[in-house]
Short mmCIF file of C-alpha atoms in Angstrom, two decimals:
data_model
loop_
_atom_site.label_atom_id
_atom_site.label_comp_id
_atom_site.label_asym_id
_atom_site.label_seq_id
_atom_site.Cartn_x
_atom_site.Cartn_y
_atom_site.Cartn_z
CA UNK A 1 -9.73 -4.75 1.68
CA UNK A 2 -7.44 -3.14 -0.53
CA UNK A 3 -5.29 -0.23 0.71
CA UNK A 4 -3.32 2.37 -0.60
CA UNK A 5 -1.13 5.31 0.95
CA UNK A 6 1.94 7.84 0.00
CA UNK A 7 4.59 8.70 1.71
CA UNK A 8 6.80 11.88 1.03
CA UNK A 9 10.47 12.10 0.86
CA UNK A 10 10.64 12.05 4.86
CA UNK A 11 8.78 9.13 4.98
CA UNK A 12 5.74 10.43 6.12
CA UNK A 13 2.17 9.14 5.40
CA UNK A 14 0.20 12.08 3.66
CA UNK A 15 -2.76 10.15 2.13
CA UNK A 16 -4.08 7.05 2.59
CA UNK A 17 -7.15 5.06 1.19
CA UNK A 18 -8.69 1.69 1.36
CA UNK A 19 -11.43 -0.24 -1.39
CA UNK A 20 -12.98 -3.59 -0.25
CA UNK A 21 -13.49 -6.49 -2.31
CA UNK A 22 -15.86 -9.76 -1.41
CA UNK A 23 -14.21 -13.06 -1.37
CA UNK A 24 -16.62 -16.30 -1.63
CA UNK A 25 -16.86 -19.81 -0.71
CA UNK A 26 -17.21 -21.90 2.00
CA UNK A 27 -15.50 -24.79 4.24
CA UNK A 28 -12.43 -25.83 2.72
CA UNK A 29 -13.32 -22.77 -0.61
CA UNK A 30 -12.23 -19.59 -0.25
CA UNK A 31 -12.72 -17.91 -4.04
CA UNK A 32 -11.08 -14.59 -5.13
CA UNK A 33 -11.43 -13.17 -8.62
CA UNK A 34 -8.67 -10.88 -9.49
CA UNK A 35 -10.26 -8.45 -11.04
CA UNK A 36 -12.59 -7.41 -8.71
CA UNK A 37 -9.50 -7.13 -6.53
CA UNK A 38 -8.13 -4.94 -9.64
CA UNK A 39 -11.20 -3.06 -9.45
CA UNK A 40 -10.44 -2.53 -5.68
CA UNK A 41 -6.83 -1.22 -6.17
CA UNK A 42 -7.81 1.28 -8.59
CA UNK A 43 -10.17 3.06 -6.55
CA UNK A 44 -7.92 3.03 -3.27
CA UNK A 45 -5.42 4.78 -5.68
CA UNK A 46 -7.81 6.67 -7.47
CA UNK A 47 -8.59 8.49 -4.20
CA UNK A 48 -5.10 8.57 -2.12
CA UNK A 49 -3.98 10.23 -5.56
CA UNK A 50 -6.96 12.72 -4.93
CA UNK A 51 -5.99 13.51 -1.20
CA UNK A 52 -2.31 14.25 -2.32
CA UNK A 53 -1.43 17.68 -1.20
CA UNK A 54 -0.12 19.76 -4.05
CA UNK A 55 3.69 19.65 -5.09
CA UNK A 56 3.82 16.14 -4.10
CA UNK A 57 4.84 13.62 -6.79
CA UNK A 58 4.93 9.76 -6.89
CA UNK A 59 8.29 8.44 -6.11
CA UNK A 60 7.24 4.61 -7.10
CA UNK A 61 4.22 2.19 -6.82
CA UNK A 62 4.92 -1.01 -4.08
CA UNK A 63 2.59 -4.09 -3.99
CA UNK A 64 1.26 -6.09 -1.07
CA UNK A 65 -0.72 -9.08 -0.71
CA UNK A 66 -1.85 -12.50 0.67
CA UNK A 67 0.53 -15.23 -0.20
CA UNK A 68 -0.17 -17.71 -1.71
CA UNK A 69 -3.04 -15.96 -3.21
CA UNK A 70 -3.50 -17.60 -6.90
CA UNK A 71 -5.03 -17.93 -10.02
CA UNK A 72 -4.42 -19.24 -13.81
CA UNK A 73 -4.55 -16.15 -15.87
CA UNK A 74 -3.42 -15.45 -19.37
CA UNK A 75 0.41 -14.72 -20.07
CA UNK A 76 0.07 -12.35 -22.39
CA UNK A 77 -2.45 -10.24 -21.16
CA UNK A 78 -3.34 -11.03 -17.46
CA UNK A 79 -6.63 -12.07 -18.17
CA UNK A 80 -7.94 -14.46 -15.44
CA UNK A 81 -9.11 -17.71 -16.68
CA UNK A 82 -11.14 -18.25 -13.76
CA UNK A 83 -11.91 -17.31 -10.02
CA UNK A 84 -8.27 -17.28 -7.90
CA UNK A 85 -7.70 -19.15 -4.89
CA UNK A 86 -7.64 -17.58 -1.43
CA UNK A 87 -4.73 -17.97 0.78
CA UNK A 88 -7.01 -19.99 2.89
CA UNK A 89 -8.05 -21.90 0.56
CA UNK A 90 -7.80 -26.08 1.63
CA UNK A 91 -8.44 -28.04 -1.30
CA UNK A 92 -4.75 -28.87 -2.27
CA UNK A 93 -5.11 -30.96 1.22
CA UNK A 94 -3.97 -34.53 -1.17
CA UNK A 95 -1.66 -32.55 -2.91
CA UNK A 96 -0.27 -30.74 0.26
CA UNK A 97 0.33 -34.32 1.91
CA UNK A 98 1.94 -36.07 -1.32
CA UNK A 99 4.32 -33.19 -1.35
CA UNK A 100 5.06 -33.70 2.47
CA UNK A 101 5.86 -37.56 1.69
CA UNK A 102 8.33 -36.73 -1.18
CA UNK A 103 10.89 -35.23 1.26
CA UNK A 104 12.66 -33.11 -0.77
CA UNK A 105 15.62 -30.88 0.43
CA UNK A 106 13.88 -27.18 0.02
CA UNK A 107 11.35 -28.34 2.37
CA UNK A 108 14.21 -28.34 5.26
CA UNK A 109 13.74 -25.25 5.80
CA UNK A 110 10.23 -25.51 5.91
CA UNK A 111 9.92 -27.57 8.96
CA UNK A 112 9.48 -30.23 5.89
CA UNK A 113 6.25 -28.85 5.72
CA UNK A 114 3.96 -28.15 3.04
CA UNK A 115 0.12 -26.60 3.13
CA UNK A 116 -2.78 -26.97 1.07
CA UNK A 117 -2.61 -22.78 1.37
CA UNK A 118 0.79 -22.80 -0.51
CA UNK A 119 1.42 -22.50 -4.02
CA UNK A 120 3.23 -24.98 -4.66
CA UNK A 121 0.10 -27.41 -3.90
CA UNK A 122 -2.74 -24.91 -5.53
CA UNK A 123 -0.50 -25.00 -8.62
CA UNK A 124 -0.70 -29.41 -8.81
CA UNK A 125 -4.27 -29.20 -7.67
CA UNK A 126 -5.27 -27.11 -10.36
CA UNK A 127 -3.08 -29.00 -13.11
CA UNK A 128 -4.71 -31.89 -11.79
CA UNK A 129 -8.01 -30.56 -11.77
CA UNK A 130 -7.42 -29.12 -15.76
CA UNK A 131 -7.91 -25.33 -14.66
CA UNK A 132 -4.14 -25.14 -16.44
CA UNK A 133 -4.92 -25.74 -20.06
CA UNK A 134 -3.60 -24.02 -23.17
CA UNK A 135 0.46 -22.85 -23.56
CA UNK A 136 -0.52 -19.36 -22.26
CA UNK A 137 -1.79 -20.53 -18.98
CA UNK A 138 0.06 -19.66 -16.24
CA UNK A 139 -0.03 -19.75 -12.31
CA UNK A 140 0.57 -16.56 -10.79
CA UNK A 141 0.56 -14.86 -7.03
CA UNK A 142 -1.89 -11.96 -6.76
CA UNK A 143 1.38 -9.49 -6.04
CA UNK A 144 2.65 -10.58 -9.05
CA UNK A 145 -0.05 -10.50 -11.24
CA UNK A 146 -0.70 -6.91 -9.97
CA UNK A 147 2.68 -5.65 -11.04
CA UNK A 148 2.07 -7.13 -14.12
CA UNK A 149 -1.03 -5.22 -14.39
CA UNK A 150 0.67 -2.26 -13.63
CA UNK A 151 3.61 -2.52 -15.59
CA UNK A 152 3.32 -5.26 -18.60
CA UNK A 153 6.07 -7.10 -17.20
CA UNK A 154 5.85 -10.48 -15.59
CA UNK A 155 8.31 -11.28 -12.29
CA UNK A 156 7.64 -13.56 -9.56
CA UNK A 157 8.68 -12.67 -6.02
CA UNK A 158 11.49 -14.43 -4.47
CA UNK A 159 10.60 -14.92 -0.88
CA UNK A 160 7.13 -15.82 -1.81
CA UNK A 161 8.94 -18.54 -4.29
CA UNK A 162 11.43 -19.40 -1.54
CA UNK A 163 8.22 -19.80 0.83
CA UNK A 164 5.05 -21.14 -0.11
CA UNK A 165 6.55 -22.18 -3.43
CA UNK A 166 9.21 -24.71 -1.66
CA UNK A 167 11.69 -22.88 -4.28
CA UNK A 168 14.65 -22.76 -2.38
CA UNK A 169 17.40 -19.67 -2.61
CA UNK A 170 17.09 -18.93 -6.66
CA UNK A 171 13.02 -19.44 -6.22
CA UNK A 172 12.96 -22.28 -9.07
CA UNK A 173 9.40 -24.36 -8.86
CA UNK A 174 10.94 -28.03 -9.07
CA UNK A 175 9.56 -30.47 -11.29
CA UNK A 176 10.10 -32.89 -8.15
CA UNK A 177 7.69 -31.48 -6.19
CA UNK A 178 5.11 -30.94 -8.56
CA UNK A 179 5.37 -34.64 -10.06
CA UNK A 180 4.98 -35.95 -5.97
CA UNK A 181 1.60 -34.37 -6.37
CA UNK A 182 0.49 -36.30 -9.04
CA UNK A 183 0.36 -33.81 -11.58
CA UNK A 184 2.48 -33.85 -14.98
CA UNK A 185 5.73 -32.17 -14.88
CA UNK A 186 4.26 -29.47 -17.35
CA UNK A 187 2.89 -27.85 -14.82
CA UNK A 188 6.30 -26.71 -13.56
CA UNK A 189 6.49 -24.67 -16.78
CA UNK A 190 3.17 -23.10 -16.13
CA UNK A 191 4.72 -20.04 -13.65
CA UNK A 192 6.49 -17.01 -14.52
CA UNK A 193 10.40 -17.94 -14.91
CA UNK A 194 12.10 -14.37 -13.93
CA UNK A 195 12.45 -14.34 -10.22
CA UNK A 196 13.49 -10.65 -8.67
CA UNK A 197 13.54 -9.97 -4.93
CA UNK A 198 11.44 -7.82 -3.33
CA UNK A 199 11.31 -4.00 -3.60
CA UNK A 200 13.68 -4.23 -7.19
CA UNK A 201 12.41 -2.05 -10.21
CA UNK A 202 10.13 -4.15 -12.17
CA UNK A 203 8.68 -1.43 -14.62
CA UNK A 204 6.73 1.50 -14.57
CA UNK A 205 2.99 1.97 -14.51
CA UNK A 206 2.16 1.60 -18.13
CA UNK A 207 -0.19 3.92 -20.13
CA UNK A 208 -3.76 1.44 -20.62
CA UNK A 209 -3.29 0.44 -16.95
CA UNK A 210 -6.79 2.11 -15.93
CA UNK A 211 -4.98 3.40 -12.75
CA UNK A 212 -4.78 7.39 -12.72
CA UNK A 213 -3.14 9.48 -14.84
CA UNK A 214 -0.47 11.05 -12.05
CA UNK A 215 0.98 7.66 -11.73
CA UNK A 216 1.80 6.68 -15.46
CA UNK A 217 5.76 6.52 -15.84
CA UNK A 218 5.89 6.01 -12.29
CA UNK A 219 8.41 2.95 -11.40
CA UNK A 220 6.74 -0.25 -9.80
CA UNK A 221 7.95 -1.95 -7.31
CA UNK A 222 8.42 -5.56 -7.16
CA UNK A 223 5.85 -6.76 -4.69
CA UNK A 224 5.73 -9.65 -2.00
CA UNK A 225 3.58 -10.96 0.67
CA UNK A 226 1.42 -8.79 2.63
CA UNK A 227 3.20 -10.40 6.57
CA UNK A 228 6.39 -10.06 5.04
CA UNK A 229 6.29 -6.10 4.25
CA UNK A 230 4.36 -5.70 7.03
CA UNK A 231 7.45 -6.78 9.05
CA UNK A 232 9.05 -4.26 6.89
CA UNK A 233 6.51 -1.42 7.67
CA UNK A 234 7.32 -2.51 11.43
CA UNK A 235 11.18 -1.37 11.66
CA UNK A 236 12.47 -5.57 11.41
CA UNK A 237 15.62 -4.31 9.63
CA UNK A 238 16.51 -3.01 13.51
CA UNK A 239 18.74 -5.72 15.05
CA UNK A 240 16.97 -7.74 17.55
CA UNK A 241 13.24 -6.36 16.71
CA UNK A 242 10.30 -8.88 16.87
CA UNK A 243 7.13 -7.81 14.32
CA UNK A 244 4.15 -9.05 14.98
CA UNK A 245 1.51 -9.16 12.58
CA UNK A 246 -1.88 -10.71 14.23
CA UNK A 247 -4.95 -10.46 12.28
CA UNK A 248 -6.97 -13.03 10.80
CA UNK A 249 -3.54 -15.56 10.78
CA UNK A 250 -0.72 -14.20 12.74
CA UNK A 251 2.58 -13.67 11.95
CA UNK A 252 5.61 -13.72 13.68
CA UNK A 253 9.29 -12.52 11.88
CA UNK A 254 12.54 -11.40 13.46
CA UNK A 255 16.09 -11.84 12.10
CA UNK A 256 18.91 -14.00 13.43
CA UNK A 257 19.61 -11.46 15.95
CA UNK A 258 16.88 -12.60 17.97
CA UNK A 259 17.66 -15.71 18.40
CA UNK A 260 18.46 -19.17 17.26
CA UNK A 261 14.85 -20.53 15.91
CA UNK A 262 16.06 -23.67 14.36
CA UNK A 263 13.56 -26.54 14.12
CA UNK A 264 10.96 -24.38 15.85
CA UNK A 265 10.52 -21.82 13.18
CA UNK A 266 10.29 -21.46 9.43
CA UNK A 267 13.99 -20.28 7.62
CA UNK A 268 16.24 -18.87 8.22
CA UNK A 269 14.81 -17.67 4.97
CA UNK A 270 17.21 -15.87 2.85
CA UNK A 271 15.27 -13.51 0.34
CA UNK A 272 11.76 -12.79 2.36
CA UNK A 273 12.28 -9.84 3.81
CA UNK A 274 13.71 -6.93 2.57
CA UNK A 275 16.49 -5.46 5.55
CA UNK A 276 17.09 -9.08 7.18
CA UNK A 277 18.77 -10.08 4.45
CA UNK A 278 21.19 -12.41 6.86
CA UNK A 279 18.09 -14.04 7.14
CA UNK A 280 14.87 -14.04 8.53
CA UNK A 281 12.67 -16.15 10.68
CA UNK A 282 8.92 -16.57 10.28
CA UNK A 283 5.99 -18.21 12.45
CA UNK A 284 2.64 -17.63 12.52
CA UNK A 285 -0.74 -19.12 13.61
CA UNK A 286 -3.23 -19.63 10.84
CA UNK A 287 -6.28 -18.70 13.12
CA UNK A 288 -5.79 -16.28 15.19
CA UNK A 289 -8.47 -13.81 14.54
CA UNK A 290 -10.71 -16.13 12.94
CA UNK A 291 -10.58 -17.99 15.80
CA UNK A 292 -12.03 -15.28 18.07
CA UNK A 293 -14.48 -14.28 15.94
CA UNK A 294 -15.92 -18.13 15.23
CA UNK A 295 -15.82 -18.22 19.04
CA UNK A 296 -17.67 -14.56 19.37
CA UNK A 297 -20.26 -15.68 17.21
CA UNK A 298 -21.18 -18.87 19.21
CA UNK A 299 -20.99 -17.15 22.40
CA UNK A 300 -23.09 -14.37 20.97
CA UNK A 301 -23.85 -10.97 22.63
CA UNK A 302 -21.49 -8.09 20.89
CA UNK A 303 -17.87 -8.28 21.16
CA UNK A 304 -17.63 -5.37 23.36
CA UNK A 305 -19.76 -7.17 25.71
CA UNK A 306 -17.42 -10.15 25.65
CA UNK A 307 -14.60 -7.86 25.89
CA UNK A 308 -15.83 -6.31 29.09
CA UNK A 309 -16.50 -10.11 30.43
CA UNK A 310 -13.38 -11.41 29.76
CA UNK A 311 -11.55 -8.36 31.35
CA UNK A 312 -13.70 -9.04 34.16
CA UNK A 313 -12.43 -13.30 34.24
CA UNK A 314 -9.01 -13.81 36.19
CA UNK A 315 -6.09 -14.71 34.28
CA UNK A 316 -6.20 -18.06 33.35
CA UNK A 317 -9.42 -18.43 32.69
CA UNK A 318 -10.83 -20.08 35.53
CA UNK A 319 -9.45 -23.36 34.09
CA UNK A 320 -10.44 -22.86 30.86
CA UNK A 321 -8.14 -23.83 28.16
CA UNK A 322 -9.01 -22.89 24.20
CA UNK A 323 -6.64 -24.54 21.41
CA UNK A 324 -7.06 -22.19 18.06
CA UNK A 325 -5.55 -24.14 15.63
CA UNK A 326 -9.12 -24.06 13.97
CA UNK A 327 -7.39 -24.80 10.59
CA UNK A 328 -3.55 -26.27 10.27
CA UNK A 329 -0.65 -25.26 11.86
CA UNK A 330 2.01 -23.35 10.94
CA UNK A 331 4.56 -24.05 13.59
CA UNK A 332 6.45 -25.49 15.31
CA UNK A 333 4.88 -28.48 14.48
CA UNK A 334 2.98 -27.83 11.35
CA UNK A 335 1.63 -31.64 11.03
CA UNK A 336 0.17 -32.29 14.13
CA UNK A 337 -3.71 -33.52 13.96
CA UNK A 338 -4.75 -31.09 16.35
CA UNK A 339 -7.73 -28.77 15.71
CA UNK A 340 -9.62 -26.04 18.06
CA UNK A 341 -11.52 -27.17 21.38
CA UNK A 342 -12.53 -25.54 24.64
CA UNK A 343 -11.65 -27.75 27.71
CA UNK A 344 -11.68 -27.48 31.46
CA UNK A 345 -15.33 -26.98 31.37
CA UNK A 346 -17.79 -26.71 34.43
CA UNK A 347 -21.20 -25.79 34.89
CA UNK A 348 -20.25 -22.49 37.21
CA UNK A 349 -17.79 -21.40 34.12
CA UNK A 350 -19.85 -18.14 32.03
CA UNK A 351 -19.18 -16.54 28.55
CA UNK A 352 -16.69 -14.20 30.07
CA UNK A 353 -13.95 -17.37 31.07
CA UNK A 354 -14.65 -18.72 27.69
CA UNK A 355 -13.65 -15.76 25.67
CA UNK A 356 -10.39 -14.77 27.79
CA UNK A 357 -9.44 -18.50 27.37
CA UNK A 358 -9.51 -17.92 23.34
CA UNK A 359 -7.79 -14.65 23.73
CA UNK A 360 -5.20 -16.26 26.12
CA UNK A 361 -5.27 -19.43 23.48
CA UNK A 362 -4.46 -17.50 20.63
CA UNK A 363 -1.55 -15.49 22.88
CA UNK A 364 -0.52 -18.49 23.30
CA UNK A 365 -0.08 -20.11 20.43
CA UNK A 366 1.16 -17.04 19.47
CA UNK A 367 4.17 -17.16 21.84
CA UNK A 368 4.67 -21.09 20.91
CA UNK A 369 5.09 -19.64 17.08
CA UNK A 370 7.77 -17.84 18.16
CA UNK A 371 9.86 -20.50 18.65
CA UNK A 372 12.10 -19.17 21.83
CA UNK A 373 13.59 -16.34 20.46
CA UNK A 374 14.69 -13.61 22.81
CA UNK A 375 13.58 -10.19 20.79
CA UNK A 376 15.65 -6.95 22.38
CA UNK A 377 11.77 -5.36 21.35
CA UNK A 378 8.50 -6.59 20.21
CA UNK A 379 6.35 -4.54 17.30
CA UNK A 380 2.87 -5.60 16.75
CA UNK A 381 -0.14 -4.41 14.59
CA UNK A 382 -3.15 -5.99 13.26
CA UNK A 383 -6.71 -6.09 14.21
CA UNK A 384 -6.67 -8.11 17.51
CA UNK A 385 -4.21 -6.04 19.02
CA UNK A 386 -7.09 -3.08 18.95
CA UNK A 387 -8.15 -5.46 21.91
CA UNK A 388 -6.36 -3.56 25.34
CA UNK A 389 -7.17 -6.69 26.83
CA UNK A 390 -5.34 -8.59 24.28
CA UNK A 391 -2.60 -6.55 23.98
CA UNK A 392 -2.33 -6.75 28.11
CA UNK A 393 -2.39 -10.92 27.71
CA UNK A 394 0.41 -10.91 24.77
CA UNK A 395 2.76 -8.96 27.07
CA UNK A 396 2.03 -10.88 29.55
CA UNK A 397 2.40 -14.30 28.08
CA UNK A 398 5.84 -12.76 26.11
CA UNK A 399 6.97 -11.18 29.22
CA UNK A 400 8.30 -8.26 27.12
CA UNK A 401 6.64 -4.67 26.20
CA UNK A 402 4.21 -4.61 23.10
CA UNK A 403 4.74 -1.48 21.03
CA UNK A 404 1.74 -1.09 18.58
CA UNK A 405 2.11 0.62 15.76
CA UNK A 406 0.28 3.64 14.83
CA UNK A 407 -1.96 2.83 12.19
CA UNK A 408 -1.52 5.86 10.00
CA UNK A 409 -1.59 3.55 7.28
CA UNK A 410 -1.24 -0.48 7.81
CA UNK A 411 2.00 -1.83 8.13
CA UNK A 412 2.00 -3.69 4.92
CA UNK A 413 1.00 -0.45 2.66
CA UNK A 414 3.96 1.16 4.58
CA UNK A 415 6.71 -2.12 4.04
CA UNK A 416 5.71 -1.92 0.56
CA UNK A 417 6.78 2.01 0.08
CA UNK A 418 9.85 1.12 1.67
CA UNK A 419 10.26 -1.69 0.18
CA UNK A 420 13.50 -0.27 -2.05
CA UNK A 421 14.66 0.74 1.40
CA UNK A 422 14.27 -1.30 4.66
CA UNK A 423 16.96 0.45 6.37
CA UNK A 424 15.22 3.74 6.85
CA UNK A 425 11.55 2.33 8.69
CA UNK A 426 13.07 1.58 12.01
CA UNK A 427 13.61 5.69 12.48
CA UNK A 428 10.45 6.43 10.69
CA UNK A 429 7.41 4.22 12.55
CA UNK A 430 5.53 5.67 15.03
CA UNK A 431 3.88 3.67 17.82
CA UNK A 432 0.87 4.14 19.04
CA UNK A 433 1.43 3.18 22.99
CA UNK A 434 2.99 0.59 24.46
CA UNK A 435 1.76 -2.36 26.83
CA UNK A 436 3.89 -3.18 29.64
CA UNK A 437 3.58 -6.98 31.39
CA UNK A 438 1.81 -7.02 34.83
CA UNK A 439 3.62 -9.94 36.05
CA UNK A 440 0.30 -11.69 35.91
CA UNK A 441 1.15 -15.47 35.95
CA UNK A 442 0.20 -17.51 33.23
CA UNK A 443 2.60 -20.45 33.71
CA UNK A 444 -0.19 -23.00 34.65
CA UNK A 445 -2.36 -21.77 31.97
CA UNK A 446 0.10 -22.32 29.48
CA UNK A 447 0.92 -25.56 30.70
CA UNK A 448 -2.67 -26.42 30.14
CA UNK A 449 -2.41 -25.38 26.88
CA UNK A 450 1.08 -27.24 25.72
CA UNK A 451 -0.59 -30.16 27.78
CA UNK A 452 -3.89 -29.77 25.21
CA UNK A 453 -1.10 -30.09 22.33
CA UNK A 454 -0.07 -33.62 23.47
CA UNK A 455 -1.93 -35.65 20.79
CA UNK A 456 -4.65 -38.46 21.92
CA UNK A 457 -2.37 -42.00 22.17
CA UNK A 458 -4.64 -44.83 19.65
CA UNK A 459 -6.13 -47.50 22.42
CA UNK A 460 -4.59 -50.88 21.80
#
């Protein structure tokens, strides 16, 4: 789903528009082809520039969007040479690992992790697979490749680079890294060189663009990942705030005034996000929502009906414990073997204790991702926490009031209008309610579930 929205001067939301796109593939494929997301972006804007009350002009155009999100297109035109890889896309797995072995210094920060979802390891696997042939070949983020397409000039995103690109501070793609993968240090030369943090002029929308008329002359943004300018769009710029992004994947970001994070969580990283720019911390689950609805469509029944039974189900699940690392894992230990199960199972245990043990599950992982900090506040949006039950269990589990945000707009659409000037989102948001804790106990459930992270010993 692509979205688009405008803000005025005050910072409010006056229009606001979304365009879906399919992706494809199976398993370990997830397929994307740019243009249809293209296609997508022009008729989100096509119709937020329609809803624009008269008198209102575009101030400038910001991106967002998955990271790492790729394809090999054509450098002097755009042109996609092929489908793009989804961000959850798993067939740089080899490359992923080789990378890991190498143990190279940006990866510190990392955890010394790297994912087959990252760029860094979709740009050797497709050198290695040939995709990158010809000297006008290059490897490019979706965000980047759509401010190209706006503007006709080429700039990769810095915290994306610093990221899932391994590039450290100056977001340079090391021939290191990509030679550990196997593939020929040419393939270092196949990404866009100029590397501009996020929310910095990068052109303006260029006559031939195909998007409307109203917008041509219009500065573009430079644009980053979608989690990122969400946390943006969620006031982190306010010392001490926690955002919470939990959708699909989850996302968890605060600055250093939350808390020391080290070891446990990705960073600090210094050019991510735009207002932390002491440094930010990141964490994140990648199933979170894709875990519950896998487990909603092997339960069966509608999810309101599995809603309702899980409300019904005691905290803890009756003994039911539910791992959702149904993919990797992000952190704090991104390399351990683990993958999803349901345990603690009897034959007097129904649908209901099932389902609040994934919802508790992914809370909990959740909380793990956080890595200890001690957030002043905690911001979340995303499509889980339109659960009340959910949003009741993350309290719970974080012991600390969940403000959602008001989704006028989504939080990533709103980070990316502001993305020229963090500062001013923590006095413009407005939250939807907030969740208090109950004090409901979920110490021995989440013992059961660090216990479930304790990895099988080999029999001698």
């Amino acid at each position: 789903m692509r979205v688009a929205a405008v803000r005025d001067s005050d910072g409010r939301v006056v229009a606001n528009a979304s365009s879906p796109f399919d992706m494809t593939g199976a398993g370990e494929r997830r397929d994307v082809d740019f243009l249809d997301v293209e296609s997508a972006v022009r008729n989100a804007l096509v119709a937020v520039v329609d809803a624009v009350p008269d008198g209102l002009t575009a101030m400038s155009l910001g991106v967002a969007a998955t990271a790492s999100t790729v394809a090999v297109v054509d450098r002097r035109d755009g042109e996609p040479r092929g489908l793009g890889l989804m961000w959850a896309d798993h067939r740089a797995t080899r490359e992923a690992a080789a990378i890991r072995s190498a143990g190279h210094p940006n990866l510190e920060r990392m955890l010394g992790h790297v994912s087959p979802e990252w760029g860094i390891a979709k740009l050797a696997w497709l050198a290695r697979s040939g995709a990158v042939d010809g000297a006008s070949s290059v490897v490019v983020e979706l965000a980047d490749w759509l401010g190209f397409r706006a503007s006709g000039v080429w700039a990769a995103n810095g915290g994306t680079r610093e990221w899932g690109w391994s590039g450290g501070d100056d977001g340079t793609v090391d021939v290191a890294l990509v030679e550990a993968a196997g593939a020929p240090r040419s393939a270092a030369e196949r990404v866009v060189d100029d590397v501009r943090l996020t929310g910095a002029i990068l052109g303006v929308v260029r006559d031939g663009a195909g998007w409307p008329d109203t917008l041509l002359g219009v500065p573009v943004l430079v644009g980053g990942m979608d989690s990122y300018l969400a946390a943006v769009g969620m006031g982190a710029a306010a010392p001490g705030r926690l955002c919470l992004t939990v959708g699909s994947s989850s996302a968890a970001i605060g600055g250093l005034a939350c808390g020391d994070a080290n070891r446990r969580m990705f960073g600090p990283l210094r050019t991510a996000v735009p207002g932390l720019t002491d440094g930010a911390w990141q964490g994140g689950q990648t199933t979170a929502g894709l875990a519950a609805a896998w487990a909603r469509g092997v339960l069966g029944g509608s999810g309101d009906a599995l809603e309702r039974a899980a409300a019904d189900a005691p905290p803890g699940s009756r003994g039911v414990t539910f791992r959702e690392t149904m993919l990797d894992r992000r952190n704090p230990d991104p390399r351990s073997p683990l993958r999803g199960a349901w345990t603690g199972l009897g034959l007097a245990h129904e649908p209901g204790d099932l389902y609040r043990a994934v919802l508790e599950g992914i809370a909990f992982g959740l909380a793990e991702a956080c890595g200890g900090l001690q957030p002043t506040e905690v911001v979340a949006t995303g499509g889980m926490l339109r659960s009340a039950l959910f949003r009741l269990i993350v309290a719970d589990v974080l012991g600390r009031p969940v403000a959602r945000l008001h989704e006028t707009t989504t939080a990533a659409a709103f980070g990316a209008a502001f993305a020229d000037a963090p500062e001013r989102v923590p006095d413009l948001i407005a939250v939807a309610a907030t969740t208090e804790p109950t004090g409901a106990d979920y110490e021995e459930a989440h013992h059961r579930y660090l216990r479930a992270e304790l990895p099988v010993p080999d029999e001698a």
